[in-house]
Amino acid sequence: MLTNYAYKLRPNVTQSKEMDGWLDMLRSTYNWSLADRIAQYNQQFFQGEYCDIRTKGEACPLTCFVSKNGASGEPWKDTKVDKDGKLKNPRRSAGDIQITALPELKKARPWFGRIDSTVLQQNVKRLDTAYKNFFVRVASPSGEGRGFPKFKNRSNFTSFTYQMGVKIQSNKIYLPKLGWMRFFNSRLIPKGFTIKAATIRKRQDGWYVSIRIEDKAVPDYVSKPLDEVNSILGCDLGITKLVHLSDRHQIDNPKFSTNKKARRTLKIRQRRVSRKVKGSKNRKKAASKLGRFHKKITDKRVAYQWDVANKIVSRKVDAIALENLNISGMLKRCKVKVDEKTGRFLKNGQSRKKGLNRAISDASWSELILKIQYLAAKQGKAVIKINPKHSSQQCRNCGHIDKSNRDGEKFICTECGHREHADIGAAKTIRDRGLRIVRGDSAKLAV
C-alpha cells in the first residue's frame, strides 16, 4: 500500500537559500525543455506519434501541430545489445532524450551539479507527465486530462521531488545534497513502511515535505463492488449549505474567504500591496502578509472539509452517490452580448455571476469530492457519480420537471402541488438514481 505523510520542515538559513536557488534552476530547466520540444517540432519532424486535434487521433506530421517525440539529441539508443551481440537501437521518447542530456548540462553549467541528479530527472519527467496528460485529453472522447503544458513562473513552480536517498531519524530528515534537516514530527511513520519518494514544497509560511511511503505487506484499499451495495447515501452540494444529505441532514458552509470579515481583510491587504513600489522590499513584505492570510483561509477550509468528509463517510451505508459536476464549466464567464445596430456591448449578467463564481470557488466542491472518495475507499465503500441534471427541478411525486417548481429552497410542484425542501429532495433524487445504477432501471423510488 502507498500513502503520503506531510510535515513542516525547519531548515537553517543556508539550506533555505539553497532550496530557493534550486527552484530557480529547476524552473529554467523545465521552461527550456518545454521550449526545446516546441522548437524541435517546428523545425523538424521525427518519426513518431503525432496527434491531430480536429480528429482526436494519431496522424502524420503534415496534418497536425504537436508531437510527442520532438526533442534535441539523438533519438536512437546505441548502447543496448541483443542476445546475438548485435546493437539494438530502439527509439527513445522525448523525456528519455532530455534526461540523457542532463550530464552535458552539468558540464556546460557547473552550478547545476549542486542539485541532486534524481531531482533533475524528476523535473524532466514532470514535463513528460504534463505532455502525456495533454494527449490523454485529446484522445479521450470524455475530455479527461489536462491542457497543453505552460511555461512556469515563480508563483506556480514551487516544488521538487527526490526519488531516492531520503532518510529519517527521529525528528531529522536527510535530503541528498542538502544534508540533515529538522522537521516537526507530527505523525510517526508506521513500522514496515519504506520511503519511496519525497516532494519538497515552498508555501507562504515556510517549507514542507510530503513523503511517499510503501508497505507491500499491507493490501491496497478495495471498494465494495456495486452488486453488493444495499444502501446508498445521496449528497447534493450547495452554497447556502455546503452539503444536503438524503437522510435530511444538512452541513453548514462557513464561507471562509467570502464572509464579510475575510473579504474586508483581503481587500485591505491587497490594497496595501498595490500601493507599494514594484520590486521594493516593502511590497514583498506586504505580499508575504497577504499570502499568509490566503494560506490561513486554505488551511481552515481543508481542515473543515476533512471533518465534513468524515461525517458523510461514517454513515452506515454501503455507497455514497455524488453529483458529477462540471465545475470548470460552471465558473466560465457569460457570453458577450453586442448590439447589432450600434456595436456596443450589452449587459450579460457577468457582474452578478462574479459573486456566484467566488462562492463556488470558496466552497471548493472538487476538493471535497476527492476527500470523500479517499475516505470511502479506506472504509471499503463505493462512490457513484450521478448526472445531476434536473435533480432539484424534478418532482419526486409525479416526476414533473419545470424550473418554476423551485423557489429558492422551497419546492412546490406546479403539476401536483407536492412540497418539500428543494435541496434535500435533490439529494434523495441523486440517491434514487444511484439505486437505479446498482439494481437496474426496475428499481422503485425510495421515499
mmCIF file of N, CA, C and O in Angstrom, residues 7 33 48 61 67 90 99-100 104 136 148 152 159 188 196 224 236 250 267 277 300 320 333 351 372 437 441:
data_model
loop_
_atom_site.group_PDB
_atom_site.id
_atom_site.type_symbol
_atom_site.label_atom_id
_atom_site.label_comp_id
_atom_site.label_asym_id
_atom_site.label_seq_id
_atom_site.Cartn_x
_atom_site.Cartn_y
_atom_site.Cartn_z
ATOM 1 N N TYR A 7 4.869 16.905 6.387
ATOM 2 C CA TYR A 7 5.468 17.513 7.572
ATOM 3 C C TYR A 7 5.982 18.908 7.213
ATOM 4 O O TYR A 7 6.306 19.183 6.051
ATOM 5 N N SER A 33 13.249 22.933 -21.469
ATOM 6 C CA SER A 33 12.841 21.645 -22.032
ATOM 7 C C SER A 33 11.528 21.773 -22.798
ATOM 8 O O SER A 33 11.363 21.177 -23.870
ATOM 9 N N GLY A 48 7.369 9.354 -35.350
ATOM 10 C CA GLY A 48 6.799 9.019 -34.059
ATOM 11 C C GLY A 48 5.305 9.230 -34.061
ATOM 12 O O GLY A 48 4.676 9.263 -35.115
ATOM 13 N N PRO A 61 2.706 14.047 -39.594
ATOM 14 C CA PRO A 61 3.121 15.400 -39.196
ATOM 15 C C PRO A 61 2.625 16.492 -40.124
ATOM 16 O O PRO A 61 2.683 17.660 -39.777
ATOM 17 N N SER A 67 3.778 17.152 -31.477
ATOM 18 C CA SER A 67 4.373 15.816 -31.488
ATOM 19 C C SER A 67 4.687 15.375 -30.076
ATOM 20 O O SER A 67 4.984 16.184 -29.204
ATOM 21 N N PRO A 90 16.426 0.881 -30.156
ATOM 22 C CA PRO A 90 15.023 1.302 -30.189
ATOM 23 C C PRO A 90 14.899 2.801 -30.006
ATOM 24 O O PRO A 90 15.782 3.459 -29.445
ATOM 25 N N ILE A 99 16.532 13.619 -20.556
ATOM 26 C CA ILE A 99 17.177 13.146 -19.327
ATOM 27 C C ILE A 99 18.632 12.780 -19.588
ATOM 28 O O ILE A 99 19.526 13.084 -18.785
ATOM 29 N N THR A 100 18.905 12.114 -20.720
ATOM 30 C CA THR A 100 20.291 11.743 -21.041
ATOM 31 C C THR A 100 21.158 12.957 -21.371
ATOM 32 O O THR A 100 22.381 12.843 -21.385
ATOM 33 N N GLU A 104 25.432 16.629 -19.824
ATOM 34 C CA GLU A 104 26.020 17.708 -20.639
ATOM 35 C C GLU A 104 25.649 19.077 -20.075
ATOM 36 O O GLU A 104 26.449 20.023 -20.138
ATOM 37 N N VAL A 136 -3.761 12.485 -23.408
ATOM 38 C CA VAL A 136 -4.907 11.727 -22.886
ATOM 39 C C VAL A 136 -6.181 12.507 -23.105
ATOM 40 O O VAL A 136 -7.213 11.970 -23.511
ATOM 41 N N PHE A 148 -2.477 21.887 -22.767
ATOM 42 C CA PHE A 148 -1.084 21.856 -23.207
ATOM 43 C C PHE A 148 -0.194 22.470 -22.134
ATOM 44 O O PHE A 148 -0.562 23.461 -21.502
ATOM 45 N N LYS A 152 6.490 28.019 -16.787
ATOM 46 C CA LYS A 152 6.319 28.253 -15.359
ATOM 47 C C LYS A 152 6.970 29.569 -14.929
ATOM 48 O O LYS A 152 7.993 29.990 -15.487
ATOM 49 N N SER A 159 7.980 23.453 -6.182
ATOM 50 C CA SER A 159 8.282 22.144 -5.590
ATOM 51 C C SER A 159 9.284 21.382 -6.436
ATOM 52 O O SER A 159 9.449 21.655 -7.634
ATOM 53 N N LEU A 188 3.993 9.852 13.344
ATOM 54 C CA LEU A 188 5.007 8.810 13.236
ATOM 55 C C LEU A 188 4.722 7.907 12.046
ATOM 56 O O LEU A 188 3.574 7.542 11.780
ATOM 57 N N LYS A 196 9.630 5.889 -0.438
ATOM 58 C CA LYS A 196 9.778 5.729 -1.887
ATOM 59 C C LYS A 196 10.152 7.037 -2.575
ATOM 60 O O LYS A 196 10.878 7.036 -3.559
ATOM 61 N N LYS A 224 -16.201 -1.651 -2.180
ATOM 62 C CA LYS A 224 -17.214 -2.703 -2.296
ATOM 63 C C LYS A 224 -17.781 -2.722 -3.707
ATOM 64 O O LYS A 224 -18.114 -1.664 -4.267
ATOM 65 N N ASP A 236 -26.131 16.279 -2.123
ATOM 66 C CA ASP A 236 -26.343 17.418 -3.016
ATOM 67 C C ASP A 236 -25.490 18.570 -2.518
ATOM 68 O O ASP A 236 -25.644 19.028 -1.380
ATOM 69 N N GLN A 250 -28.186 18.386 7.079
ATOM 70 C CA GLN A 250 -27.561 19.473 6.334
ATOM 71 C C GLN A 250 -26.270 19.896 7.030
ATOM 72 O O GLN A 250 -26.215 19.959 8.257
ATOM 73 N N LYS A 267 -9.306 42.704 1.071
ATOM 74 C CA LYS A 267 -9.327 43.976 0.338
ATOM 75 C C LYS A 267 -8.253 44.923 0.858
ATOM 76 O O LYS A 267 -7.518 45.555 0.077
ATOM 77 N N VAL A 277 5.779 50.295 -4.034
ATOM 78 C CA VAL A 277 6.561 50.388 -5.265
ATOM 79 C C VAL A 277 6.940 48.985 -5.737
ATOM 80 O O VAL A 277 7.377 48.147 -4.939
ATOM 81 N N LYS A 300 -7.893 26.427 6.931
ATOM 82 C CA LYS A 300 -9.190 26.294 7.604
ATOM 83 C C LYS A 300 -10.159 25.484 6.740
ATOM 84 O O LYS A 300 -10.881 24.613 7.236
ATOM 85 N N ILE A 320 -21.927 5.860 -1.546
ATOM 86 C CA ILE A 320 -22.236 7.291 -1.493
ATOM 87 C C ILE A 320 -22.420 7.781 -2.919
ATOM 88 O O ILE A 320 -21.552 7.564 -3.779
ATOM 89 N N ARG A 333 -17.120 32.461 -17.822
ATOM 90 C CA ARG A 333 -17.744 33.775 -17.953
ATOM 91 C C ARG A 333 -18.965 33.707 -18.861
ATOM 92 O O ARG A 333 -19.075 32.827 -19.725
ATOM 93 N N SER A 351 -21.497 40.614 -14.041
ATOM 94 C CA SER A 351 -21.243 41.274 -12.758
ATOM 95 C C SER A 351 -21.966 40.560 -11.617
ATOM 96 O O SER A 351 -21.469 40.488 -10.495
ATOM 97 N N ILE A 372 -13.901 12.824 0.041
ATOM 98 C CA ILE A 372 -14.935 11.806 0.269
ATOM 99 C C ILE A 372 -14.548 10.497 -0.402
ATOM 100 O O ILE A 372 -14.691 9.410 0.180
ATOM 101 N N ILE A 437 -28.734 2.634 -10.817
ATOM 102 C CA ILE A 437 -27.488 2.133 -11.406
ATOM 103 C C ILE A 437 -27.105 0.798 -10.775
ATOM 104 O O ILE A 437 -26.658 -0.128 -11.455
ATOM 105 N N ASP A 441 -32.841 -0.491 -13.947
ATOM 106 C CA ASP A 441 -33.886 0.507 -14.152
ATOM 107 C C ASP A 441 -35.196 0.143 -13.486
ATOM 108 O O ASP A 441 -36.092 0.964 -13.346
#
